[in-house]
Tab-separated table of C-alpha atoms in Angstrom:
chain	number	residue	atom	x	y	z
A	718	MET	CA	3.640	-3.802	-17.360
A	719	ILE	CA	3.189	-5.945	-14.231
A	720	GLU	CA	5.847	-8.499	-15.138
A	721	THR	CA	8.263	-5.699	-16.015
A	722	PHE	CA	7.560	-4.092	-12.648
A	723	LEU	CA	8.143	-7.333	-10.753
A	724	LYS	CA	11.330	-8.166	-12.624
A	725	SER	CA	12.735	-4.688	-12.018
A	726	PHE	CA	12.791	-5.382	-8.279
A	727	ALA	CA	13.877	-9.010	-8.452
A	728	ASN	CA	17.291	-10.041	-7.155
A	729	LEU	CA	17.820	-6.774	-5.297
A	730	LYS	CA	18.598	-6.790	-1.582
A	731	LYS	CA	16.370	-9.572	-0.280
A	732	ASN	CA	13.791	-8.048	2.007
A	733	LYS	CA	12.262	-10.501	4.465
A	734	ILE	CA	8.558	-10.634	5.224
A	735	ALA	CA	7.225	-12.087	8.476
A	736	ILE	CA	3.844	-13.771	7.992
A	737	ALA	CA	1.524	-14.103	10.976
A	738	GLY	CA	-0.491	-17.308	10.643
A	739	ALA	CA	1.220	-18.728	7.567
A	740	HIS	CA	-0.769	-21.996	7.670
A	741	ASP	CA	-3.026	-20.904	4.815
A	742	GLU	CA	-3.164	-22.283	1.267
A	743	SER	CA	-3.687	-18.954	-0.517
A	744	VAL	CA	-0.891	-17.295	1.463
A	745	LEU	CA	1.629	-20.074	0.845
A	746	GLY	CA	0.703	-20.103	-2.834
A	747	ALA	CA	1.535	-16.400	-2.983
A	748	VAL	CA	4.792	-17.033	-1.112
A	749	LYS	CA	5.795	-19.562	-3.767
A	750	GLN	CA	5.101	-17.035	-6.516
A	751	ALA	CA	7.131	-14.356	-4.752
A	752	LEU	CA	10.049	-16.751	-4.329
A	753	ASP	CA	9.826	-17.684	-8.015
A	754	PHE	CA	10.176	-13.972	-8.887
A	755	SER	CA	12.972	-13.528	-6.291
A	756	ILE	CA	11.051	-10.636	-4.752
A	757	ALA	CA	11.425	-11.458	-1.056
A	758	GLU	CA	12.339	-14.029	1.551
A	759	PHE	CA	10.007	-15.180	4.313
A	760	PHE	CA	9.546	-16.086	7.946
A	761	LEU	CA	6.493	-18.334	8.219
A	762	VAL	CA	5.015	-18.006	11.699
A	763	GLY	CA	2.294	-20.572	12.305
A	764	ASP	CA	1.273	-24.185	12.795
A	765	LYS	CA	4.277	-26.091	11.482
A	766	ALA	CA	2.408	-29.322	10.743
A	767	LYS	CA	-0.253	-27.483	8.734
A	768	ILE	CA	2.372	-25.424	6.915
A	769	GLU	CA	4.247	-28.573	5.917
A	770	THR	CA	1.053	-30.210	4.612
A	771	ILE	CA	-0.037	-27.149	2.620
A	772	ALA	CA	3.487	-26.590	1.276
A	773	LYS	CA	3.363	-29.993	-0.420
A	774	GLU	CA	0.013	-29.140	-1.988
A	775	VAL	CA	1.284	-25.850	-3.481
A	776	SER	CA	4.781	-27.191	-4.330
A	777	LEU	CA	6.515	-24.771	-1.956
A	778	ASP	CA	10.075	-25.739	-1.013
A	779	LEU	CA	10.281	-25.059	2.726
A	780	LYS	CA	14.079	-25.055	2.539
A	781	LYS	CA	13.728	-21.585	1.008
A	782	VAL	CA	11.923	-20.130	4.041
A	783	GLU	CA	12.314	-20.022	7.826
A	784	LEU	CA	9.634	-21.610	9.998
A	785	VAL	CA	8.607	-20.305	13.409
A	786	GLU	CA	6.300	-22.696	15.256
A	787	GLU	CA	3.182	-21.161	16.848
A	788	THR	CA	-0.424	-22.349	16.923
A	789	ASP	CA	-2.060	-19.475	18.854
A	790	ASP	CA	-3.293	-16.603	16.656
A	791	ILE	CA	-2.418	-13.839	19.099
A	792	MET	CA	1.079	-15.195	19.607
A	793	CYS	CA	1.480	-15.639	15.823
A	794	ALA	CA	0.859	-11.911	15.424
A	795	LYS	CA	3.144	-10.972	18.309
A	796	LYS	CA	6.003	-13.172	17.097
A	797	ALA	CA	5.732	-11.897	13.527
A	798	VAL	CA	5.706	-8.285	14.753
A	799	ALA	CA	8.734	-9.008	16.953
A	800	LEU	CA	10.670	-10.305	13.938
A	801	VAL	CA	10.078	-6.960	12.232
A	802	LYS	CA	10.684	-4.850	15.335
A	803	ASP	CA	13.979	-6.638	16.037
A	804	GLY	CA	15.198	-6.109	12.478
A	805	TYR	CA	14.989	-9.665	11.166
A	806	ALA	CA	12.213	-8.763	8.707
A	807	SER	CA	11.355	-5.523	6.921
A	808	ALA	CA	7.615	-6.065	6.394
A	809	LEU	CA	4.705	-7.819	8.089
A	810	MET	CA	1.999	-9.870	6.383
A	811	LYS	CA	-1.377	-11.115	7.577
A	812	GLY	CA	-1.924	-14.827	7.149
A	813	LYS	CA	-4.675	-16.865	8.795
A	814	VAL	CA	-5.292	-14.466	11.683
A	815	GLU	CA	-7.934	-11.792	12.111
A	816	THR	CA	-7.073	-8.307	10.847
A	817	SER	CA	-7.924	-6.904	14.280
A	818	THR	CA	-5.447	-9.305	15.896
A	819	ILE	CA	-2.524	-8.285	13.721
A	820	LEU	CA	-3.311	-4.566	13.962
A	821	LYS	CA	-3.510	-4.813	17.757
A	822	ALA	CA	0.002	-6.280	17.759
A	823	VAL	CA	1.220	-3.578	15.358
A	824	LEU	CA	-0.222	-0.778	17.524
A	825	ASP	CA	1.012	-2.144	20.858
A	826	LYS	CA	2.722	0.809	22.548
A	827	GLU	CA	5.643	-1.195	23.950
A	828	ASN	CA	6.192	-4.038	21.501
A	829	GLY	CA	4.504	-2.890	18.319
A	830	LEU	CA	5.486	-0.953	15.220
A	831	ARG	CA	3.914	2.435	15.894
A	832	GLY	CA	5.362	5.271	13.851
A	833	THR	CA	5.001	9.021	14.246
A	834	ARG	CA	2.253	9.345	11.611
A	835	LYS	CA	-1.252	7.946	11.433
A	836	LEU	CA	-1.679	4.606	9.691
A	837	SER	CA	-3.148	4.694	6.198
A	838	HIS	CA	-3.687	2.394	3.246
A	839	ILE	CA	-2.164	2.657	-0.194
A	840	ALA	CA	-3.243	0.719	-3.266
A	841	MET	CA	-1.137	0.286	-6.403
A	842	PHE	CA	-3.114	-0.243	-9.624
A	843	PHE	CA	-2.084	-1.426	-13.059
A	844	ALA	CA	-4.800	-0.384	-15.519
A	845	GLU	CA	-4.600	-0.948	-19.266
A	846	ASN	CA	-5.690	2.600	-20.082
A	847	TYR	CA	-3.167	4.380	-17.834
A	848	HIS	CA	0.458	4.801	-18.787
A	849	LYS	CA	2.052	3.901	-15.436
A	850	PRO	CA	1.203	2.458	-12.015
A	851	LEU	CA	-1.458	4.530	-10.268
A	852	PHE	CA	-1.622	4.794	-6.484
A	853	VAL	CA	-4.822	5.499	-4.541
A	854	THR	CA	-5.096	6.502	-0.884
A	855	ASP	CA	-6.874	5.921	1.541
A	856	ALA	CA	-9.535	3.343	0.689
A	857	ALA	CA	-9.406	1.185	3.807
A	858	ILE	CA	-8.311	2.799	7.078
A	859	ASN	CA	-9.276	6.437	7.683
A	860	ILE	CA	-13.005	7.122	7.484
A	861	ASN	CA	-13.125	10.921	7.517
A	862	PRO	CA	-9.594	12.242	8.143
A	863	THR	CA	-8.932	15.627	9.701
A	864	PHE	CA	-6.699	18.145	7.962
A	865	ASP	CA	-3.617	16.964	9.881
A	866	GLU	CA	-4.495	13.353	9.108
A	867	LYS	CA	-4.844	14.203	5.421
A	868	ARG	CA	-1.308	15.548	5.533
A	869	ASP	CA	-0.098	12.327	7.205
A	870	ILE	CA	-1.838	10.214	4.567
A	871	ILE	CA	-0.164	12.188	1.762
A	872	GLU	CA	3.247	11.943	3.417
A	873	ASN	CA	2.815	8.201	4.000
A	874	ALA	CA	1.971	7.706	0.330
A	875	VAL	CA	4.908	9.805	-0.864
A	876	VAL	CA	7.390	7.806	1.226
A	877	ALA	CA	5.926	4.571	-0.119
A	878	VAL	CA	5.931	5.620	-3.772
A	879	ARG	CA	9.455	7.027	-3.561
A	880	ALA	CA	10.592	3.609	-2.335
A	881	LEU	CA	9.476	2.271	-5.723
A	882	GLY	CA	11.866	4.616	-7.510
A	883	ILE	CA	9.534	7.526	-8.272
A	884	LYS	CA	11.661	10.298	-6.801
A	885	THR	CA	9.138	13.147	-7.005
A	886	PRO	CA	5.604	11.706	-7.022
A	887	LYS	CA	2.796	13.828	-8.420
A	888	VAL	CA	-0.089	13.960	-5.947
A	889	ALA	CA	-3.553	14.861	-7.254
A	890	LEU	CA	-6.085	16.042	-4.660
A	891	ILE	CA	-9.434	14.727	-5.856
A	892	CYS	CA	-12.977	15.996	-5.325
A	893	ALA	CA	-15.965	17.082	-7.443
A	894	LYS	CA	-14.561	20.444	-8.560
A	895	GLU	CA	-11.451	21.848	-10.190
A	896	HIS	CA	-11.390	25.077	-8.200
A	897	VAL	CA	-11.643	26.253	-4.616
A	898	ASP	CA	-15.231	26.765	-3.457
A	899	GLU	CA	-16.244	27.705	0.081
A	900	LYS	CA	-19.403	25.627	-0.345
A	901	MET	CA	-17.164	22.571	-0.629
A	902	PRO	CA	-14.908	22.834	2.465
A	903	VAL	CA	-12.475	20.128	1.366
A	904	THR	CA	-11.325	22.419	-1.460
A	905	LEU	CA	-10.199	24.949	1.153
A	906	GLU	CA	-8.157	22.216	2.838
A	907	TYR	CA	-6.702	21.279	-0.530
A	908	ALA	CA	-5.616	24.877	-1.115
A	909	ARG	CA	-3.770	24.781	2.220
A	910	LEU	CA	-2.076	21.478	1.349
A	911	VAL	CA	-0.918	22.882	-2.000
A	912	GLU	CA	0.539	25.936	-0.262
A	913	MET	CA	2.279	23.735	2.311
A	914	ASN	CA	3.870	21.795	-0.528
A	915	LYS	CA	5.059	25.009	-2.179
A	916	ALA	CA	6.503	26.133	1.185
A	917	ASP	CA	8.394	22.827	1.570
A	918	GLU	CA	6.251	21.779	4.522
A	919	ILE	CA	5.239	18.722	2.507
A	920	THR	CA	8.357	17.606	0.665
A	921	ASN	CA	9.683	15.227	-2.006
A	922	CYS	CA	6.542	15.512	-4.134
A	923	VAL	CA	4.369	17.869	-6.157
A	924	VAL	CA	0.901	18.384	-4.688
A	925	ASP	CA	-1.851	20.048	-6.706
A	926	GLY	CA	-5.612	20.334	-6.773
A	927	PRO	CA	-8.461	20.316	-6.416
A	928	PHE	CA	-8.981	18.125	-9.450
A	929	ALA	CA	-11.913	16.125	-10.699
A	930	LEU	CA	-10.670	12.607	-11.376
A	931	ASP	CA	-10.617	12.975	-15.162
A	932	ASN	CA	-8.332	16.022	-14.962
A	933	ALA	CA	-5.873	14.131	-12.792
A	934	VAL	CA	-5.428	11.219	-15.192
A	935	SER	CA	-6.187	12.692	-18.629
A	936	LYS	CA	-4.145	15.479	-20.200
A	937	GLU	CA	-6.882	15.945	-22.781
A	938	ALA	CA	-9.533	16.446	-20.076
A	939	ALA	CA	-7.270	18.892	-18.246
A	940	LYS	CA	-6.605	20.834	-21.443
A	941	THR	CA	-10.336	21.048	-22.183
A	942	LYS	CA	-10.895	22.592	-18.757
A	943	GLY	CA	-7.956	24.961	-19.223
A	944	ILE	CA	-6.008	23.423	-16.338
A	945	GLU	CA	-2.266	23.983	-16.407
A	946	SER	CA	-0.390	21.798	-13.914
A	947	GLU	CA	2.429	19.284	-14.092
A	948	VAL	CA	0.213	16.945	-12.058
A	949	ALA	CA	-2.829	17.143	-14.358
A	950	GLY	CA	-3.083	14.108	-16.626
A	951	ASP	CA	0.046	12.553	-15.124
A	952	ALA	CA	-0.771	11.850	-11.462
A	953	ASP	CA	1.131	9.163	-9.602
A	954	ILE	CA	-0.955	9.360	-6.430
A	955	ILE	CA	-4.697	9.935	-6.284
A	956	PHE	CA	-5.649	11.356	-2.892
A	957	CYS	CA	-9.324	11.030	-1.971
A	958	PRO	CA	-10.833	13.163	0.822
A	959	GLU	CA	-12.496	10.315	2.740
A	960	ILE	CA	-12.957	6.562	2.683
A	961	VAL	CA	-16.247	6.482	0.748
A	962	SER	CA	-14.920	8.102	-2.431
A	963	ALA	CA	-11.621	6.251	-2.150
A	964	ASN	CA	-13.297	2.880	-1.719
A	965	VAL	CA	-15.678	3.511	-4.617
A	966	LEU	CA	-12.722	4.427	-6.829
A	967	TYR	CA	-10.829	1.331	-5.668
A	968	LYS	CA	-13.750	-0.996	-6.428
A	969	SER	CA	-14.482	0.754	-9.738
A	970	LEU	CA	-10.917	0.207	-10.916
A	971	THR	CA	-10.999	-3.466	-10.003
A	972	MET	CA	-14.569	-4.277	-11.066
A	973	PHE	CA	-15.057	-2.168	-14.205
A	974	ALA	CA	-11.530	-1.444	-15.396
A	975	LYS	CA	-10.334	-4.921	-14.346
A	976	ALA	CA	-7.171	-3.329	-12.990
A	977	SER	CA	-4.701	-5.451	-11.054
A	978	VAL	CA	-4.004	-4.153	-7.562
A	979	GLY	CA	-1.699	-4.592	-4.609
A	980	GLY	CA	-2.125	-2.890	-1.271
A	981	ALA	CA	-0.485	-2.303	2.100
A	982	ILE	CA	-0.976	-0.415	5.331
A	983	ILE	CA	1.707	2.228	5.767
A	984	GLY	CA	2.654	4.806	8.382
A	985	ALA	CA	3.964	2.294	10.934
A	986	ASN	CA	7.674	1.526	11.210
A	987	ALA	CA	7.164	-1.172	8.587
A	988	PRO	CA	4.471	-1.893	5.992
A	989	VAL	CA	1.682	-4.330	6.792
A	990	ILE	CA	0.491	-6.517	3.922
A	991	LEU	CA	-3.174	-7.514	4.105
A	992	THR	CA	-4.557	-9.872	1.496
A	993	SER	CA	-7.944	-11.530	1.186
A	994	ARG	CA	-8.915	-15.023	0.081
A	995	ALA	CA	-10.955	-13.269	-2.598
A	996	ASP	CA	-7.816	-11.655	-4.073
A	997	SER	CA	-6.443	-13.177	-7.253
A	998	LYS	CA	-2.988	-14.769	-7.176
A	999	GLU	CA	-1.687	-11.825	-9.173
A	1000	ASN	CA	-3.082	-9.308	-6.691
A	1001	LYS	CA	-1.615	-11.208	-3.727
A	1002	LEU	CA	1.753	-11.208	-5.472
A	1003	LEU	CA	1.514	-7.461	-6.122
A	1004	SER	CA	0.710	-6.823	-2.457
A	1005	ILE	CA	3.729	-8.845	-1.372
A	1006	ALA	CA	5.936	-7.017	-3.857
A	1007	LEU	CA	4.624	-3.636	-2.746
A	1008	GLY	CA	5.191	-4.417	0.934
A	1009	ALA	CA	8.641	-5.857	0.339
A	1010	ILE	CA	9.793	-2.863	-1.716
A	1011	ILE	CA	8.374	-0.264	0.681
A	1012	GLY	CA	9.943	-2.145	3.572
A	1013	GLY	CA	13.296	-2.038	1.829
A	1014	GLY	CA	12.987	1.706	1.188
A	1015	ALA	CA	14.886	1.731	-2.107
A	1016	THR	CA	15.132	5.533	-2.317
A	1017	LYS	CA	14.470	6.759	1.222
């Protein structure tokens, strides 16, 4: 499924990714993979001498990328952000700089990439026991979002998933119950979000819930509970009410289900790709692909 996904977006309009602090072995290894799949092109912002040394080690042909010399971390982030802001690149990627450094550059009021919605994180999973890519939000940014922030997170995710060719994503609102209960306040918020979707205040998607997780991803489980919904058992996007449940779901999918995953920060004027040294090569590649495709906005 993963290779099919990657090949389906290869050789389209080449979206460029600006990498802040590209002098990193794991990052340049992922760049080589992405170039091999023809997923994106790259600006490598960083220490040129180190980049050239590492490129030889990972067999990366530097003629296929553009180098921007910079040895200071803060300036690496600022220059990479400027490449996106000025339209030379469509996505930003964290290399060997601190996450706080790159996010500070992204959120700079004058020179950053602030959008109109709150930033959020989206993760794209490929699990053997699910019939299509599954998206989870927000497992990394928003700790306990307000109602308005929940709406922003949903809208961010819908824009991102539509860019991957899913024209009307099915959004499942997840909690511990399948019905509205005043003792569980988030279910009241979910009822409002569903009504907003029906009233075209949240558009280009189908929002339903509350669902327990099994009802969102298993038609059999939904049928057993007597749930009738086009989202039940066929969700594209799993929306979790706060970061704890989302992060537990994220780690459960990777640790127990051994699902492959790519992730990006969305909601700014361009996606921000954050990878970790602990990520597998496949997961780094998926994150790059996700960021490049969202940045290109295939169906916006």
